[in-house]
Short mmCIF file of C-alpha atoms in Angstrom, two decimals:
data_model
loop_
_atom_site.label_atom_id
_atom_site.label_comp_id
_atom_site.label_asym_id
_atom_site.label_seq_id
_atom_site.Cartn_x
_atom_site.Cartn_y
_atom_site.Cartn_z
CA MET A 469 58.70 100.55 127.50
CA PRO A 470 58.18 96.73 128.07
CA LYS A 471 55.80 95.13 125.60
CA GLU A 472 53.70 92.02 125.87
CA PRO A 473 55.46 89.46 123.71
CA GLU A 474 53.55 88.97 120.50
CA THR A 475 51.53 85.89 119.73
CA SER A 476 53.34 83.77 117.24
CA LEU A 477 51.75 83.20 113.84
CA ALA A 478 51.44 79.50 114.42
CA GLU A 479 49.70 80.14 117.84
CA LYS A 480 47.29 82.66 116.42
CA THR A 481 46.24 80.43 113.48
CA PHE A 482 45.84 77.48 116.02
CA VAL A 483 43.60 79.31 118.42
CA LEU A 484 41.41 80.99 115.67
CA GLU A 485 40.93 77.80 113.75
CA ALA A 486 40.06 75.72 116.98
CA LEU A 487 37.64 78.54 117.69
CA LYS A 488 35.92 78.03 114.33
CA GLN A 489 35.23 74.50 115.41
CA ASN A 490 33.96 75.75 118.84
CA LEU A 491 36.98 74.62 120.81
CA ARG A 492 39.17 76.54 123.30
CA VAL A 493 42.65 75.83 123.96
CA ASP A 494 41.94 75.00 127.56
CA GLY A 495 39.05 72.94 126.60
CA ARG A 496 36.27 75.06 128.07
CA GLU A 497 32.94 75.72 126.41
CA LEU A 498 32.76 78.99 124.46
CA HIS A 499 30.62 80.65 127.09
CA ALA A 500 31.89 79.10 130.28
CA PHE A 501 33.69 80.81 133.04
CA ARG A 502 36.66 79.36 134.66
CA ASP A 503 36.29 78.12 138.24
CA VAL A 504 36.07 81.06 140.57
CA GLN A 505 38.00 80.54 143.80
CA LEU A 506 37.55 82.92 146.70
CA ILE A 507 39.92 82.82 149.60
CA PHE A 508 39.24 85.01 152.52
CA GLY A 509 42.12 86.40 154.82
CA ASP A 510 42.31 86.34 158.57
CA ASP A 511 40.78 90.06 158.56
CA TYR A 512 37.40 90.89 157.44
CA GLY A 513 37.51 92.56 153.96
CA PHE A 514 40.33 90.83 152.50
CA VAL A 515 39.67 88.53 149.46
CA ASP A 516 41.95 86.63 147.15
CA VAL A 517 39.93 85.86 143.95
CA ARG A 518 41.45 83.31 141.49
CA LEU A 519 40.12 82.81 138.16
CA GLY A 520 42.13 80.16 136.39
CA LYS A 521 45.71 81.62 136.58
CA THR A 522 44.41 85.08 137.05
CA ARG A 523 44.75 86.16 140.67
CA VAL A 524 43.48 89.36 142.10
CA LEU A 525 43.41 90.54 145.75
CA ALA A 526 41.14 93.22 147.22
CA ARG A 527 41.50 94.86 150.52
CA ILE A 528 38.86 97.10 152.12
CA SER A 529 39.95 99.70 154.76
CA ALA A 530 37.98 102.35 156.56
CA GLU A 531 38.87 105.59 158.31
CA VAL A 532 36.86 108.52 159.73
CA THR A 533 37.21 111.69 157.73
CA LYS A 534 35.28 115.00 157.01
CA PRO A 535 32.69 114.62 154.08
CA ARG A 536 32.78 116.64 151.00
CA SER A 537 30.99 120.19 151.51
CA ASP A 538 28.50 119.78 148.75
CA ARG A 539 27.44 116.22 150.15
CA PRO A 540 27.43 116.45 153.85
CA PHE A 541 25.27 113.26 154.33
CA GLU A 542 27.38 110.87 152.23
CA GLY A 543 30.54 108.91 153.17
CA LEU A 544 33.32 108.49 150.84
CA PHE A 545 34.26 105.45 148.69
CA THR A 546 37.21 105.00 146.51
CA ILE A 547 38.44 102.19 144.59
CA SER A 548 42.21 102.23 143.70
CA THR A 549 43.76 99.90 141.21
CA GLU A 550 47.21 99.70 139.80
CA LEU A 551 48.72 97.13 137.59
CA GLY A 552 52.18 96.40 138.42
CA PRO A 553 54.92 94.27 137.09
CA MET A 554 53.89 91.46 139.46
CA ALA A 555 50.98 90.55 137.39
CA SER A 556 52.67 90.66 134.04
CA PRO A 557 56.20 92.04 133.03
CA ALA A 558 54.35 94.16 130.36
CA PHE A 559 52.91 96.55 133.17
CA GLU A 560 55.01 99.17 134.66
CA VAL A 561 54.77 101.02 137.85
CA GLY A 562 53.86 104.73 137.57
CA ARG A 563 53.01 104.69 133.96
CA PRO A 564 49.42 103.59 133.74
CA SER A 565 48.59 101.52 130.62
CA GLU A 566 45.36 101.60 128.64
CA LEU A 567 44.12 98.45 130.49
CA ASP A 568 44.89 100.35 133.69
CA HIS A 569 42.53 103.16 132.78
CA THR A 570 39.87 100.75 131.33
CA ILE A 571 39.83 98.79 134.61
CA SER A 572 39.57 101.66 136.94
CA ARG A 573 37.02 103.56 134.74
CA ILE A 574 34.69 100.35 134.42
CA LEU A 575 35.06 99.55 138.12
CA GLU A 576 34.05 103.00 138.96
CA ARG A 577 31.03 103.04 136.59
CA SER A 578 30.01 99.57 137.68
CA ILE A 579 30.26 99.81 141.43
CA ARG A 580 30.58 103.48 142.57
CA ARG A 581 28.15 105.11 139.99
CA SER A 582 25.58 102.43 140.34
CA HIS A 583 25.48 103.09 144.11
CA ALA A 584 26.20 99.65 145.13
CA LEU A 585 27.47 100.87 148.48
CA ASP A 586 24.96 102.99 150.31
CA ALA A 587 26.89 106.21 150.76
CA GLU A 588 24.46 107.72 153.21
CA SER A 589 24.78 104.76 155.64
CA LEU A 590 28.41 105.84 156.08
CA CYS A 591 27.51 109.14 157.68
CA ILE A 592 28.30 109.49 161.36
CA VAL A 593 27.70 113.12 162.11
CA THR A 594 26.31 115.25 159.25
CA ALA A 595 28.86 117.58 157.66
CA GLN A 596 31.49 116.67 160.22
CA ARG A 597 32.45 113.03 160.35
CA VAL A 598 31.91 110.16 157.80
CA TRP A 599 33.51 106.99 157.15
CA SER A 600 35.67 106.82 154.01
CA ILE A 601 35.91 103.33 152.45
CA ARG A 602 38.82 102.57 150.49
CA ALA A 603 39.15 99.37 148.18
CA ASP A 604 42.58 98.61 147.09
CA VAL A 605 42.97 96.13 144.30
CA HIS A 606 46.19 94.28 143.61
CA PHE A 607 46.72 92.29 140.55
CA LEU A 608 48.92 89.27 141.36
CA SER A 609 48.79 87.40 138.23
CA HIS A 610 47.44 88.14 134.80
CA ASP A 611 45.87 85.48 132.60
CA GLY A 612 42.96 87.49 130.99
CA SER A 613 39.69 88.75 132.58
CA LEU A 614 41.36 90.95 135.06
CA LEU A 615 38.30 93.30 135.01
CA ASP A 616 35.82 90.47 135.66
CA ALA A 617 38.08 89.11 138.53
CA SER A 618 38.71 92.60 140.15
CA CYS A 619 34.98 93.38 140.11
CA ILE A 620 34.30 90.06 141.93
CA ALA A 621 37.02 90.82 144.28
CA VAL A 622 35.91 94.25 145.21
CA ILE A 623 32.11 93.24 145.70
CA THR A 624 33.07 90.32 147.78
CA ALA A 625 35.45 92.19 149.80
CA LEU A 626 32.69 94.89 150.48
CA ALA A 627 30.23 92.18 151.40
CA HIS A 628 32.87 90.60 153.73
CA PHE A 629 34.03 93.68 155.40
CA ARG A 630 32.90 94.79 158.81
CA LEU A 631 32.75 98.36 160.21
CA PRO A 632 33.47 99.13 163.73
CA VAL A 633 30.34 100.36 165.68
CA VAL A 634 30.23 103.98 166.33
CA THR A 635 28.11 105.65 169.04
CA VAL A 636 27.54 109.32 169.17
CA SER A 637 26.64 111.13 172.22
CA GLY A 638 26.45 115.00 172.00
CA GLU A 639 29.74 116.01 170.55
CA ASP A 640 31.63 112.83 171.36
CA ILE A 641 32.22 110.14 168.87
CA THR A 642 33.25 106.83 170.23
CA ILE A 643 34.54 104.21 167.72
CA HIS A 644 34.36 100.98 169.50
CA ASP A 645 37.06 98.40 169.30
CA VAL A 646 36.41 95.21 167.55
CA GLU A 647 36.82 93.25 170.84
CA GLU A 648 34.34 95.53 172.64
CA ARG A 649 31.33 95.62 170.17
CA VAL A 650 30.83 93.18 167.34
CA PRO A 651 31.45 95.27 164.01
CA VAL A 652 28.74 95.44 161.46
CA PRO A 653 28.56 94.62 157.66
CA LEU A 654 28.37 97.58 155.17
CA SER A 655 25.05 98.31 153.68
CA ILE A 656 25.36 97.08 150.14
CA LEU A 657 22.38 97.75 147.90
CA HIS A 658 23.10 95.31 145.14
CA TRP A 659 26.06 93.40 143.75
CA PRO A 660 27.06 94.55 140.25
CA ILE A 661 29.16 92.05 138.48
CA CYS A 662 31.20 92.54 135.17
CA VAL A 663 31.09 90.15 132.53
CA THR A 664 33.45 90.81 129.46
CA PHE A 665 32.69 89.45 126.13
CA SER A 666 35.56 88.83 123.59
CA PHE A 667 34.38 88.97 119.98
CA PHE A 668 36.21 86.95 117.22
CA GLY A 669 35.63 86.71 113.59
CA ASP A 670 32.53 85.18 112.05
CA ASP A 671 31.64 81.47 112.47
CA GLU A 672 30.26 79.42 109.68
CA ASN A 673 26.78 81.04 109.86
CA GLY A 674 28.29 84.28 109.40
CA GLU A 675 27.68 85.34 112.97
CA THR A 676 30.29 87.03 115.34
CA MET A 677 31.73 84.56 117.84
CA TYR A 678 31.80 85.61 121.46
CA LEU A 679 33.75 84.26 124.32
CA LEU A 680 33.39 84.75 127.88
CA ASP A 681 36.21 84.96 130.49
CA ALA A 682 38.96 85.03 127.94
CA THR A 683 42.52 83.98 128.82
CA ALA A 684 45.43 86.54 128.19
CA GLN A 685 46.04 84.67 124.95
CA GLU A 686 42.66 84.96 123.75
CA GLU A 687 42.58 88.61 124.75
CA ALA A 688 45.50 89.38 122.64
CA LEU A 689 43.95 87.83 119.62
CA ARG A 690 40.28 89.03 119.95
CA ALA A 691 38.82 91.52 117.46
CA GLY A 692 36.76 93.47 120.11
CA ASP A 693 35.32 93.28 123.39
CA MET A 694 32.41 94.57 125.34
CA THR A 695 31.84 94.62 129.30
CA ILE A 696 28.36 94.51 130.69
CA THR A 697 27.77 95.01 134.46
CA VAL A 698 24.57 93.29 135.71
CA ASN A 699 23.18 92.49 139.11
CA LYS A 700 21.22 89.46 140.01
CA ASN A 701 17.91 91.42 139.68
CA GLY A 702 18.48 91.79 135.98
CA GLU A 703 19.41 95.36 136.09
CA ILE A 704 22.09 96.56 133.64
CA CYS A 705 24.43 98.84 135.57
CA GLN A 706 26.85 99.72 132.87
CA ILE A 707 27.75 98.77 129.15
CA ALA A 708 31.08 99.63 127.62
CA LYS A 709 31.89 98.67 124.02
CA SER A 710 34.22 101.13 122.50
CA GLY A 711 35.50 100.16 119.05
CA GLY A 712 36.51 96.85 118.01
CA VAL A 713 34.76 94.76 115.51
CA ALA A 714 31.21 96.04 114.77
CA VAL A 715 28.70 93.47 116.12
CA GLU A 716 25.00 92.98 115.07
CA ALA A 717 22.62 94.42 117.80
CA GLU A 718 20.84 91.01 118.01
CA ILE A 719 24.28 89.43 119.21
CA LEU A 720 24.69 92.41 121.71
CA MET A 721 21.22 91.42 123.08
CA ARG A 722 22.04 87.77 123.24
CA CYS A 723 25.30 88.80 125.19
CA ALA A 724 23.26 90.79 127.67
CA ARG A 725 20.94 88.07 128.33
CA LEU A 726 23.72 85.54 128.86
CA ALA A 727 25.46 87.92 131.09
CA ALA A 728 22.39 88.21 133.25
CA GLU A 729 22.31 84.40 133.52
CA LYS A 730 26.01 84.16 134.42
CA VAL A 731 25.77 86.82 137.08
CA LYS A 732 23.02 84.71 138.80
CA VAL A 733 25.51 81.82 139.17
CA ILE A 734 28.38 84.09 140.23
CA ASP A 735 26.09 86.02 142.73
CA LYS A 736 25.03 82.69 144.41
CA MET A 737 28.59 81.48 144.45
CA ILE A 738 29.87 84.66 146.10
CA GLY A 739 26.81 84.31 148.68
CA ASP A 740 27.69 80.86 149.49
CA ALA A 741 31.35 81.50 149.85
CA LEU A 742 30.43 84.36 152.22
CA ARG A 743 28.19 82.32 154.47
CA GLU A 744 30.66 79.42 154.61
CA ASP A 745 33.37 81.88 155.87
CA GLU A 746 31.05 83.21 158.28
CA LEU A 747 30.25 79.81 159.60
CA ARG A 748 33.87 79.03 159.86
CA ARG A 749 34.55 82.09 161.88
CA ASN A 750 31.52 81.86 164.22
CA LYS A 751 31.37 78.15 164.58
CA GLY A 752 27.98 78.06 163.55
CA ASN A 753 26.43 80.88 165.51
CA LEU A 754 24.97 83.27 163.10
CA ASP A 755 22.53 84.90 165.37
CA TRP A 756 24.28 88.34 165.96
CA LEU A 757 24.39 88.73 162.16
CA LYS A 758 20.75 89.34 161.98
CA GLU A 759 20.90 92.18 164.43
CA GLY A 760 23.94 94.19 163.43
CA ARG A 761 23.46 96.56 160.32
CA ALA A 762 25.30 99.59 159.31
CA GLU A 763 22.16 101.60 158.42
CA ASN A 764 21.43 104.02 161.04
CA ASP A 765 18.00 105.44 161.57
CA ARG A 766 17.81 108.94 160.27
CA MET B 351 1.64 119.60 125.83
CA GLU B 352 0.41 116.11 125.37
CA GLY B 353 3.01 113.84 123.73
CA LEU B 354 5.88 116.21 123.76
CA ARG B 355 9.19 116.24 125.50
CA ASN B 356 10.51 119.21 127.37
CA ASP B 357 11.90 120.73 124.32
CA GLY B 358 9.01 120.29 122.16
CA ARG B 359 9.96 117.13 120.20
CA ARG B 360 8.22 113.79 120.09
CA TRP B 361 9.88 110.71 121.33
CA ASN B 362 11.40 109.71 117.95
CA GLU B 363 12.67 113.00 116.78
CA LEU B 364 16.24 114.05 116.37
CA ARG B 365 17.38 117.52 117.27
CA ARG B 366 18.48 119.91 114.28
CA ILE B 367 21.77 118.40 113.03
CA HIS B 368 24.02 120.95 111.10
CA CYS B 369 27.26 119.71 109.71
CA GLN B 370 29.92 121.33 107.80
CA LEU B 371 33.14 120.13 106.17
CA SER B 372 36.62 121.80 105.74
CA THR B 373 36.00 124.36 108.35
CA SER B 374 39.54 124.95 109.19
CA GLY B 375 40.95 125.49 105.82
CA SER B 376 44.34 124.56 105.24
CA SER B 377 45.53 124.40 108.99
CA ALA B 378 44.57 120.77 108.98
CA ASP B 379 44.15 117.81 106.59
CA GLY B 380 40.69 117.50 107.25
CA SER B 381 38.19 119.30 109.58
CA ALA B 382 34.37 119.23 110.33
CA TYR B 383 32.08 121.09 112.48
CA VAL B 384 28.92 119.35 113.95
CA GLU B 385 25.96 120.69 115.86
CA GLN B 386 23.27 118.44 117.30
CA GLY B 387 20.88 120.67 118.98
CA PHE B 388 23.10 122.93 121.26
CA THR B 389 25.86 120.38 121.32
CA LYS B 390 28.70 121.83 119.33
CA VAL B 391 32.03 120.04 118.33
CA LEU B 392 34.78 120.99 116.08
CA CYS B 393 37.11 118.37 114.80
CA THR B 394 40.31 118.56 113.06
CA VAL B 395 42.36 115.63 111.57
CA THR B 396 46.10 115.66 110.84
CA GLY B 397 47.64 112.84 108.93
CA PRO B 398 48.55 110.26 107.76
CA ALA B 399 51.69 111.86 108.79
CA GLU B 400 55.15 110.68 110.16
CA PRO B 401 54.64 109.60 113.82
CA GLY B 402 55.48 112.09 116.45
CA SER B 403 57.74 109.56 118.22
CA ARG B 404 59.58 106.44 116.83
CA GLN B 405 57.72 104.21 119.24
CA ARG B 406 54.34 104.91 117.86
CA GLY B 407 55.00 103.72 114.36
CA ARG B 408 53.59 100.39 113.61
CA SER B 409 54.87 98.32 110.60
CA ASP B 410 51.49 96.70 109.95
CA GLY B 411 49.31 99.94 110.08
CA ALA B 412 48.71 103.29 110.98
CA THR B 413 48.28 104.48 114.68
CA VAL B 414 45.33 106.56 115.70
CA VAL B 415 45.72 109.13 118.31
CA CYS B 416 42.84 111.32 119.71
CA GLU B 417 42.80 114.43 121.95
CA VAL B 418 39.61 115.96 123.23
CA TYR B 419 39.43 119.58 124.67
CA PHE B 420 36.47 120.90 126.43
CA ALA B 421 36.12 124.57 126.32
CA ALA B 422 35.72 125.97 129.81
CA PHE B 423 32.52 127.81 128.71
CA SER B 424 31.04 124.64 127.12
CA GLY B 425 28.89 123.55 130.04
CA THR B 426 26.50 125.30 132.40
CA ASP B 427 29.25 126.01 134.95
CA ARG B 428 32.59 127.32 133.97
CA ILE B 429 34.85 124.35 134.45
CA LYS B 430 38.47 123.89 133.12
CA ARG B 431 39.02 120.18 132.34
CA GLY B 432 42.58 119.41 132.20
CA ARG B 433 44.36 116.62 130.24
CA ASN B 434 44.00 114.11 133.17
CA ASP B 435 40.48 114.53 133.76
CA LYS B 436 38.63 111.29 133.82
CA LYS B 437 35.92 112.48 131.33
CA VAL B 438 38.39 113.76 129.04
CA GLN B 439 40.36 110.57 128.94
CA GLU B 440 37.22 108.32 128.68
CA LEU B 441 36.07 110.18 125.61
CA GLN B 442 39.60 110.13 124.05
CA THR B 443 39.94 106.46 124.44
CA ALA B 444 36.42 105.74 123.13
CA VAL B 445 36.91 107.79 119.87
CA GLN B 446 40.42 106.58 119.52
CA LYS B 447 39.48 102.90 119.70
CA THR B 448 36.39 103.28 117.56
CA PHE B 449 38.14 104.78 114.70
CA ALA B 450 41.33 102.64 115.08
CA SER B 451 38.99 99.73 114.00
CA VAL B 452 37.16 101.57 111.21
CA ILE B 453 39.93 103.28 109.41
CA LEU B 454 41.61 100.98 106.89
CA THR B 455 45.01 101.27 108.96
CA HIS B 456 46.71 98.46 107.08
CA LEU B 457 46.94 100.84 103.97
CA LEU B 458 48.80 103.49 105.89
CA ALA B 459 51.62 101.65 107.51
CA ARG B 460 54.09 103.58 109.83
CA SER B 461 51.98 106.69 109.80
CA GLU B 462 49.99 108.47 112.40
CA ILE B 463 46.43 110.02 112.28
CA ALA B 464 45.79 112.55 114.84
CA ILE B 465 42.22 113.49 115.72
CA SER B 466 41.78 116.57 117.80
CA LEU B 467 38.27 117.41 119.13
CA HIS B 468 36.88 120.80 120.49
CA VAL B 469 33.88 120.65 122.53
CA LEU B 470 32.48 124.03 122.14
CA SER B 471 29.07 123.54 123.75
CA GLN B 472 27.56 120.58 125.73
CA ASP B 473 23.98 119.86 125.65
CA GLY B 474 23.77 116.06 125.88
CA GLY B 475 25.32 113.38 123.58
CA THR B 476 28.80 114.68 123.53
CA LEU B 477 30.42 111.43 122.74
CA ALA B 478 27.86 111.06 119.77
CA ALA B 479 28.59 114.44 118.37
CA CYS B 480 32.35 113.89 118.68
CA ILE B 481 32.11 110.57 116.89
CA ASN B 482 29.98 112.15 114.09
CA ALA B 483 32.36 114.98 113.71
CA THR B 484 35.34 112.78 113.67
CA THR B 485 33.88 110.60 110.69
CA LEU B 486 33.16 113.84 108.59
CA ALA B 487 36.64 115.15 109.30
CA LEU B 488 38.18 111.92 108.37
CA ILE B 489 36.28 112.05 105.09
CA ASP B 490 37.38 115.56 104.50
CA ALA B 491 41.10 114.37 104.88
CA GLY B 492 40.52 111.67 102.39
CA ILE B 493 41.50 108.84 104.98
CA PRO B 494 40.27 105.36 103.82
CA MET B 495 37.44 104.08 106.05
CA ALA B 496 35.26 101.20 105.93
CA ASP B 497 32.05 103.16 106.22
CA TYR B 498 30.50 106.14 108.01
CA VAL B 499 30.52 105.87 111.92
CA CYS B 500 27.27 107.51 113.03
CA ALA B 501 26.39 107.89 116.57
CA CYS B 502 23.09 108.73 118.49
CA THR B 503 21.81 108.54 121.95
CA ALA B 504 18.54 107.15 123.32
CA GLY B 505 17.04 107.52 126.75
CA GLN B 506 14.41 105.44 128.62
CA PRO B 507 12.03 107.74 130.48
CA ALA B 508 10.05 106.14 133.50
CA ILE B 509 6.69 107.61 132.47
CA GLY B 510 5.54 107.74 128.95
CA LEU B 511 4.60 110.92 127.13
CA GLY B 512 0.86 110.04 126.80
CA GLY B 513 -1.35 111.23 124.10
CA GLY B 514 0.25 110.67 120.64
CA SER B 515 3.49 108.83 121.80
CA GLY B 516 3.19 106.25 119.16
CA GLY B 517 3.05 102.47 119.50
CA GLY B 518 4.05 101.75 123.02
CA ASP B 519 1.60 100.66 125.71
CA ASP B 520 1.25 102.61 128.94
CA ASP B 521 3.54 100.66 131.16
CA GLU B 522 6.32 100.47 128.67
CA PRO B 523 7.04 104.04 127.79
CA ASP B 524 8.67 104.79 124.35
CA PRO B 525 12.40 105.59 124.60
CA TYR B 526 13.58 108.95 123.70
CA LEU B 527 15.76 109.47 120.66
CA ASP B 528 18.69 111.88 120.99
CA VAL B 529 18.42 113.13 124.65
CA ASN B 530 19.37 116.65 125.54
CA TYR B 531 21.21 117.63 128.74
CA LEU B 532 18.25 117.85 130.88
CA GLU B 533 16.99 114.35 129.85
CA GLU B 534 20.49 113.00 130.00
CA SER B 535 20.82 114.03 133.62
CA ASP B 536 17.39 112.85 134.64
CA ILE B 537 16.69 109.48 132.77
CA PRO B 538 19.05 106.44 131.95
CA SER B 539 20.57 106.80 128.55
CA LEU B 540 22.89 105.08 126.21
CA THR B 541 25.31 106.17 123.34
CA VAL B 542 25.25 104.07 120.28
CA ALA B 543 27.27 104.08 117.17
CA THR B 544 26.94 102.03 114.04
CA VAL B 545 29.22 101.47 111.02
CA GLY B 546 27.33 102.29 107.72
CA GLY B 547 23.99 102.94 109.40
CA GLY B 548 22.88 99.30 109.42
CA GLU B 549 22.65 97.09 112.46
CA LYS B 550 26.36 96.74 113.00
CA VAL B 551 27.15 98.34 116.27
CA ALA B 552 30.70 99.68 116.96
CA VAL B 553 30.21 101.54 120.15
CA VAL B 554 27.60 101.11 123.02
CA SER B 555 28.10 103.04 126.22
CA MET B 556 25.69 103.32 129.04
CA GLU B 557 26.38 104.43 132.54
CA SER B 558 22.99 104.31 134.20
CA ARG B 559 21.12 101.38 135.68
CA VAL B 560 18.35 100.16 133.56
CA ARG B 561 16.14 96.94 133.39
CA ILE B 562 17.56 94.31 130.92
CA GLU B 563 14.12 94.14 129.19
CA ARG B 564 14.29 97.93 128.26
CA LEU B 565 17.76 97.62 126.64
CA GLU B 566 16.37 96.12 123.45
CA ALA B 567 13.92 99.02 122.76
CA MET B 568 16.56 101.59 123.65
CA LEU B 569 19.15 99.99 121.30
CA ALA B 570 16.66 99.83 118.50
CA VAL B 571 15.68 103.44 118.86
CA GLY B 572 19.33 104.39 119.10
CA ILE B 573 20.15 102.47 115.83
CA SER B 574 17.35 103.96 113.91
CA GLY B 575 18.49 107.32 114.96
CA CYS B 576 22.03 106.35 113.64
CA ALA B 577 20.57 105.56 110.35
CA ARG B 578 19.02 108.99 110.17
CA VAL B 579 22.24 110.68 111.13
CA ARG B 580 24.01 108.93 108.41
CA GLU B 581 21.61 110.18 105.85
CA ILE B 582 22.17 113.70 107.01
CA MET B 583 25.84 113.43 107.00
CA ASP B 584 25.90 111.66 103.65
CA LYS B 585 23.69 114.44 102.11
CA GLU B 586 26.15 116.99 103.39
CA VAL B 587 29.20 115.16 102.18
CA ARG B 588 27.76 114.90 98.64
CA ARG B 589 26.74 118.51 98.67
CA TYR B 590 30.21 119.54 99.60
CA GLY B 591 31.77 117.16 97.15
CA LYS B 592 29.64 118.48 94.32
CA GLU B 593 30.23 122.05 95.30
CA LYS B 594 34.01 121.26 95.20
CA LEU B 595 33.86 119.61 91.70
CA ASP B 596 31.72 122.45 90.22
CA GLY B 597 34.33 124.85 91.45
CA THR B 598 31.78 127.04 93.09
CA GLY B 599 33.37 126.67 96.39
CA GLU B 600 36.67 128.33 97.40
#
């Protein structure tokens, strides 16, 4: 089983001592995110997110399937993540690590269970045909905050994706080609965004220090972590802190408020990037966007 | 029924907690049984022992492993949950990570502590009951820990109870302490675990959407619940210890 190389004692002391003086190795503020870069592919629903050296790719695909018998009105939505050796030599194919489980579990809790994607809008014919949306997340490079990056990637890709138009007449279902009818965006109810805090030892005031957007090195040295998922409306979709160093409740609240602030910035950034990409694709003509919507009237 | 929840409690009341130590006799190094209302969990701890496989042994401390079994009859529907079930794995990692940081592992290098949890009945707050049962079983096994880890749940109802529901005003209903299964499936709730019954939070887990302003109240109610759970557990540990010393037990 490959193992992550252990951080040397000198490195460890250096990073932790620097943190005590409110300094990070890459020169960032304690609570600053690295620059998020969003690069869209040629197709809709393909996003490459870069967060410093971390690089995550998300791809949305859709196919028509039968709905689950207990939920005949709802489309299907799955998120698949797999950490492979491409991200880091410590990850193996076919043997999911603990990080793998954590990422898929929290993404599931953040995006799927908070109903970010309106499952009922994916229905074509009740109990017979629905859209099945699949988000594939690929991790290309690992330098910390994989979860935050993959959440941004999935949400951006979902917002970027366009679903082919379907017309139903009697028994016949026609899926129109992209050339024939302009495809429509998915109906996304809110944009949940994950913010992971890394806890370190106490600072000079005896309070637990917390960092945002930790690099792989900082992640290896942290004493505990917590992921909060918030949307821009100030709703918490999910909190996960299992174990690690015990933290005062007051600090947790401070983290939650800070997360809400950061999410507003990230949310705006994603919105701007999407609009820019749309302008580039449409040469400035946005009119059709206002008409096309995936919500069908039921 | 003014001011009462569906099972007759007020907003800040815990369900009956019954705990017992050394329930499995000599088959495990430590064991405990916890009932929180109708949620029933049995925990056994084996260790510190030699690790099952070479890879698991760490030279700088003990490894903690955890396995959770859901009895097929534990829920309202008869469901068999296998080892790869997501819910089971989630619970396992949560318990394992929590106790890996509370047990003084550096004192027990190259050994393994195996926690096995059997959920016999689920009525809300399964994670909380699992954590409480594990704490007691670890105490029974005599494994050094920093302090008690006590867990409790809190929920946020949309509408207040009215009547004698305490200090909250009308548009901000009081959070419910220790939610049962009906409340858990109905209203947003979180599980919180503290170390030593103080303000130090080891675990927070919430899966439902809630306004950020309401989080503080929920956390505060949950933490106060943890302190009460600690008192109850501590009382039982002392009673059991006394019984052992007096020789009135087995």
